[in-house]
Coordinates of C-alpha atoms in Angstrom, one line a residue:
Chain A
P1382 CA 77.2 86.5 52.1
M1383 CA 77.6 90.1 51.3
E1384 CA 75.4 89.9 48.3
N1385 CA 72.5 88.9 50.4
K1386 CA 72.8 91.7 52.9
P1387 CA 69.6 93.7 52.9
R1388 CA 70.1 97.2 51.6
K1389 CA 68.9 99.8 54.1
W1390 CA 67.8 102.9 52.3
E1391 CA 66.6 105.7 54.5
Q1392 CA 64.8 108.8 53.3
K1393 CA 66.5 111.9 54.5
Q1394 CA 66.2 115.7 54.2
V1395 CA 69.3 117.1 52.5
Q1396 CA 70.2 120.8 52.7
I1397 CA 71.4 122.4 49.4
K1398 CA 73.1 125.7 49.2
T1399 CA 73.3 127.6 45.9
M1400 CA 74.3 131.2 45.0
E1401 CA 70.5 131.9 44.9
G1402 CA 69.8 130.6 48.3
E1403 CA 69.3 127.5 50.4
F1404 CA 66.6 124.8 50.2
S1405 CA 66.2 121.2 51.2
V1406 CA 65.3 118.1 49.2
T1407 CA 64.3 114.6 50.2
M1408 CA 66.8 112.0 49.0
W1409 CA 67.6 108.3 49.8
A1410 CA 70.8 107.5 51.6
S1411 CA 72.2 104.1 52.0
G1412 CA 73.7 102.2 54.9
A1413 CA 73.7 105.3 57.1
S1414 CA 72.8 103.2 60.1
D1415 CA 75.0 100.1 59.3
Chain B
S136 CA 92.4 120.1 36.0
R137 CA 91.1 117.9 38.8
R138 CA 92.9 117.9 42.1
H139 CA 94.5 114.7 43.1
T140 CA 95.5 114.0 46.6
N141 CA 98.3 111.6 47.6
E142 CA 99.8 111.5 44.1
I143 CA 102.7 109.0 44.1
A144 CA 105.6 109.4 41.8
N145 CA 105.6 107.0 38.8
S146 CA 102.5 105.2 40.1
Y147 CA 100.4 103.7 37.3
D148 CA 97.1 105.4 36.5
W149 CA 94.3 103.2 35.2
D150 CA 92.3 106.2 33.8
A151 CA 93.5 105.7 30.2
C152 CA 92.1 102.1 30.1
L153 CA 88.8 102.8 31.8
N154 CA 87.0 104.1 28.7
D155 CA 88.0 101.0 26.7
T156 CA 84.9 99.0 25.9
Y157 CA 86.7 95.7 26.5
F158 CA 88.2 96.7 29.9
V159 CA 86.7 94.6 32.6
A160 CA 87.7 94.9 36.3
A161 CA 86.9 92.5 39.1
P162 CA 84.2 94.3 41.1
V163 CA 85.0 95.5 44.6
T164 CA 82.6 92.9 46.1
C165 CA 85.0 90.1 45.0
F166 CA 87.6 91.3 47.5
K167 CA 86.4 90.5 51.1
H168 CA 89.3 92.4 52.7
A169 CA 89.0 95.5 50.6
P170 CA 88.0 98.9 52.1
I171 CA 84.3 99.7 52.3
V172 CA 83.4 96.3 50.7
D173 CA 80.7 95.9 53.4
I174 CA 78.8 98.9 52.0
W175 CA 79.8 98.6 48.4
S176 CA 76.5 97.0 47.3
N177 CA 74.9 100.4 48.2
I178 CA 77.0 102.3 45.8
L179 CA 75.2 102.4 42.5
V180 CA 75.1 103.9 39.0
G181 CA 72.6 106.8 39.1
M182 CA 73.7 108.0 42.5
K183 CA 74.2 111.7 43.0
V184 CA 77.4 113.1 44.7
E185 CA 79.0 116.4 45.3
V186 CA 82.4 116.8 43.7
E187 CA 84.8 119.6 42.9
N188 CA 83.7 121.7 39.9
T189 CA 86.8 122.2 37.8
D190 CA 84.8 123.8 34.9
C191 CA 84.9 127.3 36.4
D192 CA 86.7 130.6 36.5
N193 CA 89.7 130.9 38.6
A194 CA 88.9 130.5 42.3
S195 CA 87.5 133.5 44.0
E196 CA 88.7 134.7 47.4
T197 CA 85.3 134.0 48.9
F198 CA 85.0 130.4 47.5
P199 CA 88.5 129.1 46.7
D200 CA 87.2 125.8 45.6
S201 CA 84.0 125.2 43.7
F202 CA 81.6 122.2 43.9
W203 CA 78.7 120.9 41.9
V204 CA 76.5 117.8 41.9
A205 CA 77.3 114.9 39.6
T206 CA 75.8 111.6 38.7
V207 CA 77.6 108.2 38.8
T208 CA 77.3 106.8 35.3
K209 CA 79.7 103.9 35.5
I210 CA 81.7 102.0 38.2
I211 CA 84.9 100.1 37.5
G212 CA 86.7 98.9 40.6
Y213 CA 86.9 101.9 43.0
K214 CA 86.7 104.2 40.0
A215 CA 83.4 106.0 39.1
L216 CA 82.7 107.9 35.9
L217 CA 80.8 111.1 36.8
R218 CA 78.8 113.6 34.8
Y219 CA 78.0 117.0 36.2
E220 CA 74.2 117.6 36.6
G221 CA 72.9 119.7 33.7
F222 CA 75.0 118.1 31.0
G223 CA 72.1 115.8 30.0
L224 CA 73.4 113.4 27.4
N225 CA 76.6 115.4 26.8
E226 CA 79.5 113.1 27.8
T227 CA 82.3 115.4 26.8
K228 CA 83.1 116.6 30.3
D229 CA 82.7 113.2 32.0
F230 CA 85.5 112.4 34.4
W231 CA 86.8 109.5 36.5
V232 CA 87.2 109.8 40.3
S233 CA 88.1 107.4 43.0
L234 CA 85.0 106.5 45.1
C235 CA 87.2 105.4 48.0
S236 CA 88.7 108.8 48.5
N237 CA 88.0 112.4 49.6
Q238 CA 87.1 113.4 46.1
V239 CA 83.4 112.6 46.4
H240 CA 80.9 113.6 49.0
P241 CA 77.3 112.9 49.9
V242 CA 74.8 115.5 48.5
G243 CA 74.4 118.0 51.3
W244 CA 78.1 118.0 52.3
C245 CA 78.8 121.4 50.8
A246 CA 75.9 123.1 52.6
T247 CA 77.1 121.8 56.0
R248 CA 80.4 123.6 55.2
G249 CA 78.8 126.8 54.0
K250 CA 80.0 126.2 50.4
P251 CA 77.5 127.1 47.7
L252 CA 77.1 124.8 44.7
I253 CA 78.3 126.6 41.6
P254 CA 77.3 125.3 38.1
P255 CA 80.0 124.5 35.6
K256 CA 80.9 127.4 33.2
T257 CA 80.0 125.3 30.1
I258 CA 76.3 125.1 31.1
E259 CA 75.9 128.1 33.4
D260 CA 73.5 129.8 31.0
K261 CA 71.6 126.6 30.2
Y262 CA 69.0 127.2 33.0
S263 CA 67.8 130.4 34.5
D264 CA 66.7 128.9 37.8
W265 CA 69.4 126.4 39.1
K266 CA 67.6 126.1 42.4
D267 CA 64.5 124.7 40.7
F268 CA 66.7 122.5 38.5
L269 CA 68.6 120.9 41.4
C270 CA 65.4 120.5 43.4
K271 CA 63.8 118.5 40.5
R272 CA 67.0 116.4 39.8
L273 CA 67.8 115.6 43.4
T274 CA 64.4 114.9 45.0
G275 CA 64.0 111.1 45.3
A276 CA 67.5 110.4 44.1
R277 CA 70.0 108.3 45.9
T278 CA 73.2 109.6 47.5
L279 CA 76.0 108.4 49.8
P280 CA 75.4 108.1 53.6
S281 CA 76.4 111.2 55.5
N282 CA 79.0 109.2 57.4
F283 CA 80.6 107.9 54.1
A284 CA 84.0 109.6 54.7
S285 CA 84.3 108.1 58.2
K286 CA 83.3 104.7 56.8
V287 CA 86.2 105.0 54.3
T288 CA 88.7 106.1 56.9
D289 CA 87.7 103.3 59.4
S290 CA 87.9 100.6 56.7
M291 CA 91.4 101.6 55.9
K292 CA 92.6 101.4 59.5
S293 CA 95.0 98.6 60.3
R294 CA 94.5 96.4 63.4
F295 CA 98.3 96.8 63.9
Q296 CA 100.5 99.7 64.8
C297 CA 104.1 100.5 64.2
G298 CA 106.4 99.2 66.9
L299 CA 104.5 96.0 67.5
T300 CA 106.6 92.7 67.8
L301 CA 105.4 89.6 65.9
E302 CA 106.7 86.4 64.4
V303 CA 107.1 86.4 60.6
V304 CA 108.2 83.8 58.1
D305 CA 111.8 84.5 57.2
K306 CA 111.9 85.7 53.6
N307 CA 115.4 84.2 53.2
R308 CA 114.7 80.8 54.8
I309 CA 111.0 79.9 54.5
S310 CA 111.2 77.0 56.9
Q311 CA 111.7 79.3 59.9
V312 CA 110.0 82.3 61.5
K313 CA 111.8 85.3 62.9
V314 CA 111.0 87.9 65.4
A315 CA 110.2 91.1 63.6
V316 CA 108.8 94.6 64.3
V317 CA 106.1 96.5 62.4
H318 CA 108.0 99.4 60.7
K319 CA 105.4 101.0 58.5
I320 CA 101.7 100.5 57.5
I321 CA 100.1 101.5 54.2
G322 CA 96.6 100.3 53.3
R323 CA 96.7 97.6 55.9
R324 CA 99.9 96.3 54.4
L325 CA 102.7 96.0 56.9
N326 CA 106.4 96.6 56.3
V327 CA 108.2 94.5 59.0
K328 CA 111.8 94.4 59.8
Y329 CA 113.4 91.3 61.3
Y330 CA 115.1 91.8 64.6
D331 CA 118.6 91.1 63.1
M332 CA 118.2 93.0 59.8
P333 CA 120.8 95.6 58.9
P334 CA 119.3 99.2 59.1
E335 CA 119.6 99.7 55.3
D336 CA 117.5 96.6 54.5
S337 CA 114.0 97.7 53.3
G338 CA 112.3 95.0 55.2
F339 CA 109.5 92.7 54.2
W340 CA 106.0 93.7 53.0
C341 CA 102.8 91.7 53.5
H342 CA 99.1 92.3 54.2
E343 CA 98.1 92.2 57.8
D344 CA 95.9 89.1 57.0
S345 CA 98.8 87.2 55.4
P346 CA 99.3 83.6 56.6
L347 CA 103.0 84.5 56.9
L348 CA 102.4 86.6 60.1
H349 CA 101.9 85.2 63.6
P350 CA 101.5 86.5 67.1
V351 CA 104.2 86.5 69.7
G352 CA 104.6 82.9 71.1
W353 CA 103.1 81.2 68.0
A354 CA 106.3 79.3 67.0
K355 CA 106.6 77.8 70.5
K356 CA 102.9 76.9 70.7
V357 CA 102.8 75.1 67.3
G358 CA 106.4 73.7 67.4
H359 CA 107.7 75.7 64.5
H360 CA 111.4 76.6 64.2
L361 CA 112.0 80.2 65.5
V362 CA 115.0 82.5 65.2
A363 CA 114.9 85.1 67.9
P364 CA 117.2 86.7 70.5
S365 CA 117.7 84.4 73.5
Q366 CA 116.0 87.0 75.7
Y367 CA 112.8 86.7 73.6
V368 CA 112.9 82.9 73.7
D369 CA 113.3 83.0 77.5
R370 CA 110.5 85.4 78.1
V371 CA 108.1 83.5 75.8
R372 CA 109.0 80.3 77.5
S373 CA 108.2 81.9 80.8
G374 CA 104.9 83.3 79.5
I375 CA 106.0 86.9 80.1
S376 CA 104.4 89.4 77.6
E377 CA 105.5 92.9 76.8
D378 CA 103.4 96.0 75.9
N379 CA 104.6 95.9 72.3
D380 CA 103.8 92.2 71.7
A381 CA 101.3 91.6 68.9
S382 CA 98.9 89.3 70.7
E383 CA 96.4 86.7 69.3
E384 CA 93.4 89.2 69.2
L385 CA 95.1 91.0 66.3
F386 CA 95.3 87.9 64.1
T387 CA 93.0 85.8 62.0
P388 CA 92.3 82.1 62.8
V389 CA 94.8 80.9 60.1
Q390 CA 97.5 83.1 61.6
I391 CA 96.9 81.8 65.1
G392 CA 96.1 78.1 64.5
S393 CA 93.4 76.0 66.0
N394 CA 93.5 74.3 69.4
D395 CA 91.9 71.3 67.7
N396 CA 94.8 68.9 67.1
T397 CA 92.5 66.4 65.4
L398 CA 92.7 68.6 62.3
T399 CA 96.1 67.0 61.5
S400 CA 95.3 63.5 62.8
G401 CA 95.1 62.1 59.2
F402 CA 98.4 63.6 58.2
R403 CA 101.6 61.5 58.6
I404 CA 105.2 62.1 57.7
G405 CA 106.0 60.9 54.2
M406 CA 102.4 61.3 52.9
K407 CA 102.1 62.8 49.4
L408 CA 100.0 65.7 48.2
E409 CA 100.0 68.5 45.6
A410 CA 100.9 72.0 46.7
I411 CA 101.7 75.4 45.4
D412 CA 105.5 75.9 45.4
P413 CA 105.9 78.8 47.9
L414 CA 109.1 79.8 46.0
N415 CA 107.5 79.6 42.5
L416 CA 103.8 80.5 42.7
S417 CA 103.1 79.6 39.1
S418 CA 103.7 75.9 39.9
I419 CA 101.6 73.2 41.5
C420 CA 104.0 70.4 42.5
V421 CA 104.2 66.9 44.0
A422 CA 104.9 67.5 47.7
T423 CA 105.6 65.5 50.9
V424 CA 104.5 66.0 54.4
M425 CA 107.7 66.4 56.4
E426 CA 106.4 67.2 59.9
V427 CA 103.1 67.5 61.6
L428 CA 103.0 70.5 64.0
N429 CA 100.4 71.5 66.6
C430 CA 97.3 73.6 66.1
G431 CA 96.5 72.4 62.5
Y432 CA 99.8 73.1 60.8
I433 CA 102.0 70.8 58.7
M434 CA 105.5 71.3 57.2
I435 CA 105.7 70.2 53.6
R436 CA 108.6 69.9 51.0
I437 CA 108.3 70.4 47.3
D438 CA 109.6 67.3 45.6
T439 CA 110.8 69.1 42.5
Y440 CA 114.1 70.2 44.0
D441 CA 117.1 68.4 45.5
A442 CA 116.3 67.9 49.2
D443 CA 118.0 70.5 51.5
A444 CA 119.6 68.3 54.2
T445 CA 119.1 71.1 56.7
G446 CA 115.3 71.3 56.0
G447 CA 115.6 74.9 54.7
D448 CA 113.2 74.1 51.9
W449 CA 110.3 73.0 54.2
F450 CA 107.3 75.3 54.4
C451 CA 104.5 75.6 56.9
Y452 CA 100.9 75.4 55.6
H453 CA 97.7 75.2 57.8
V454 CA 95.7 72.1 56.8
S455 CA 92.9 74.4 55.8
S456 CA 95.1 76.3 53.4
P457 CA 93.7 76.8 49.9
Y458 CA 97.3 76.1 48.5
I459 CA 97.5 72.4 49.3
F460 CA 95.5 69.8 47.4
P461 CA 94.8 66.1 47.3
V462 CA 96.5 63.9 44.8
G463 CA 94.7 64.3 41.5
F464 CA 93.8 67.9 41.8
C465 CA 95.8 69.0 38.8
E466 CA 94.4 66.2 36.6
Q467 CA 90.9 67.1 37.7
H468 CA 91.4 70.7 36.6
S469 CA 93.5 69.9 33.5
L470 CA 96.6 71.6 35.0
A471 CA 100.2 70.6 34.5
L472 CA 101.5 69.1 37.8
V473 CA 105.2 69.6 38.3
P474 CA 106.5 66.1 39.0
P475 CA 109.3 65.1 41.4
K476 CA 112.8 65.8 40.3
E477 CA 113.6 62.4 38.6
F478 CA 110.4 62.5 36.5
T479 CA 109.0 64.4 33.5
L480 CA 105.4 65.3 32.8
Q481 CA 105.3 62.2 30.5
T482 CA 106.9 59.7 32.8
F483 CA 105.1 60.7 36.0
N484 CA 101.9 59.0 37.1
W485 CA 100.5 59.2 40.6
K486 CA 99.3 55.6 40.8
N487 CA 102.6 54.1 39.7
Y488 CA 104.6 56.6 41.8
L489 CA 102.8 55.8 45.0
S490 CA 102.9 52.0 44.5
E491 CA 106.6 52.0 43.4
T492 CA 107.8 54.2 46.3
G493 CA 105.5 52.7 48.9
N494 CA 104.1 56.2 49.7
V495 CA 100.5 57.0 50.7
A496 CA 98.5 60.0 49.5
V497 CA 96.9 62.3 52.1
S498 CA 93.2 61.5 52.2
A499 CA 91.2 63.8 49.9
S500 CA 88.7 64.3 52.7
L501 CA 91.3 66.3 54.8
F502 CA 91.6 69.2 52.4
N503 CA 89.6 72.4 52.1
T504 CA 87.6 71.9 48.9
F505 CA 85.0 74.6 49.5
V506 CA 84.7 76.9 46.5
P507 CA 82.9 80.1 47.3
A508 CA 80.9 82.0 44.8
H509 CA 83.7 84.5 44.4
G510 CA 82.6 86.4 41.3
F511 CA 85.9 86.5 39.5
E512 CA 86.0 85.7 35.8
E513 CA 88.9 85.2 33.4
G514 CA 90.1 88.5 31.8
M515 CA 89.2 90.6 34.8
K516 CA 91.7 93.3 35.8
M517 CA 93.0 93.8 39.4
E518 CA 96.0 95.0 41.4
A519 CA 98.1 92.2 42.8
T520 CA 101.1 91.8 45.0
D521 CA 104.2 90.3 43.3
L522 CA 104.9 87.8 46.1
M523 CA 108.4 87.2 44.9
D524 CA 109.0 90.9 45.7
P525 CA 106.0 91.7 47.9
R526 CA 106.9 95.4 48.1
L527 CA 105.4 95.6 44.6
V528 CA 101.7 95.8 43.8
C529 CA 101.2 95.5 40.1
V530 CA 98.6 95.7 37.3
A531 CA 97.3 92.2 36.7
T532 CA 94.7 90.0 35.0
V533 CA 92.8 86.8 36.0
A534 CA 94.3 84.4 33.4
K535 CA 92.6 81.2 34.5
M536 CA 90.6 79.7 37.4
A537 CA 90.7 76.3 39.0
G538 CA 88.3 75.7 41.9
R539 CA 88.9 78.6 44.2
L540 CA 92.3 79.4 42.7
L541 CA 93.0 82.3 40.4
R542 CA 96.0 82.3 38.1
V543 CA 97.0 85.9 38.3
H544 CA 99.0 87.2 35.3
F545 CA 101.1 90.3 35.6
D546 CA 100.5 92.4 32.5
G547 CA 103.4 92.7 30.1
W548 CA 105.3 89.8 31.8
E549 CA 105.9 86.2 30.7
E550 CA 103.6 83.5 32.0
E551 CA 106.4 82.1 34.2
Y552 CA 105.8 85.1 36.5
D553 CA 102.1 84.2 36.9
Q554 CA 100.9 83.4 40.5
W555 CA 98.3 81.0 41.7
L556 CA 96.4 82.9 44.4
D557 CA 93.3 82.0 46.4
C558 CA 90.1 83.9 45.5
E559 CA 90.1 85.3 49.1
S560 CA 93.8 86.2 49.1
S561 CA 94.6 89.4 50.8
D562 CA 97.3 90.0 48.1
I563 CA 94.8 91.0 45.4
Y564 CA 92.9 94.3 45.3
P565 CA 90.3 96.1 43.2
V566 CA 91.3 98.5 40.4
G567 CA 92.0 101.8 42.1
W568 CA 93.0 100.3 45.5
C569 CA 96.6 101.6 45.4
H570 CA 95.5 105.1 44.5
S571 CA 92.9 105.0 47.3
V572 CA 95.3 103.9 50.0
G573 CA 98.4 105.9 48.8
Y574 CA 100.5 102.9 47.6
K575 CA 102.5 102.9 44.4
L576 CA 101.0 100.8 41.6
E577 CA 103.5 99.2 39.2
G578 CA 102.3 99.5 35.6
P579 CA 102.5 96.8 32.9
R580 CA 106.0 96.1 31.7
V581 CA 106.8 98.0 28.6
V582 CA 109.5 96.2 26.6
P583 CA 111.8 98.6 24.8
K584 CA 111.7 98.1 21.0
H585 CA 114.9 96.7 19.5
T586 CA 116.7 99.1 17.1

């Protein structure tokens, strides 16, 4: 059943662009490799 | 104002109800056939997304559209309540978006397109260093997968394509199937036109998983009555296929049938059962097995009506159908069974009826009695097809449950329009489905006040 499907959370570097400049943060993204 | 894509004229918008404390929608995970249901458990309150920032000055030439980060604070059906980062506990600018749309993006989406994040005007002076603020708020937080948009697109793709030929239950005579062609597809719902339909007829709508659809050659294989051009009948008889034939690979097991004929070995002509009336889905009726077909199908007749001597009132159910029940099902679930024509609720009794008429009930062991943990509860809102006019998808509520059946009530309409539907029916959808796929949603009926 869907409810029992393990959640795959992967840590990933995410690029952010603001008017002051760009930087990257580490976030968790789900199901990316499903 | 927020940009909406694919707005449809006069389509009902749930947004006004979503902030009501007592509004409960069936979660997306209840609908096995719904788009992105396979990844829905990974979409959570607290997630960060990038979304259009509508709290800004008029668009500049450099950046015609402005985006900012928001947090998901509530999820109802496909709808999510978002709050722009930086608003703290201030809920005044919260807004609803559809998660199954191109309105929301994973964090990082803007940077890949060279778009800078621009803070909403209301809070632009709240922090002096937005870079530092975002870094702190986003580090360690959850967001959508980077392939989210393609997951959404893929999950909405139909297995079928326009122009394919298939066999479909005749909407005007349910005891026969007719050759038809897929004319239009929206949200995996097919609009089919029977081969002999006049061009002005708007055709017949049903979901691609509907048990009313079958592959080319199905009627011949199972022994069902078919209405088709003689050329079609000849080529199917000769086993000749054409490029536009919808073949078995496109269909579900219930649409194809099983090669195991032992499935129907306990069914005999004249046996009695209880069944949903295919022409009045609010009724569960006394019914009779009229014919046993191949591949696990039976033809039944609802005993409530005068018999049609031509057999035009017979209807084909697969023996695994959730819409046929053993004798006693209604009593077990405290539901009113619609008796045969010559009886009333008070005068009908299964035991006496079977002994007086010399009929036998179909063995209870031959029915599909499995009740999945579906998650539906009474009072939950959803979008549901009006199967008496299946072009319409309407605002509806789960009124009652019996085993795996849901009694679906169409908001604003009398109970006589209710429909018993299986919990896994492809004719029910989560709140926000119509908007997501670009299909018109019919709102609750509003009765004009008498003057």
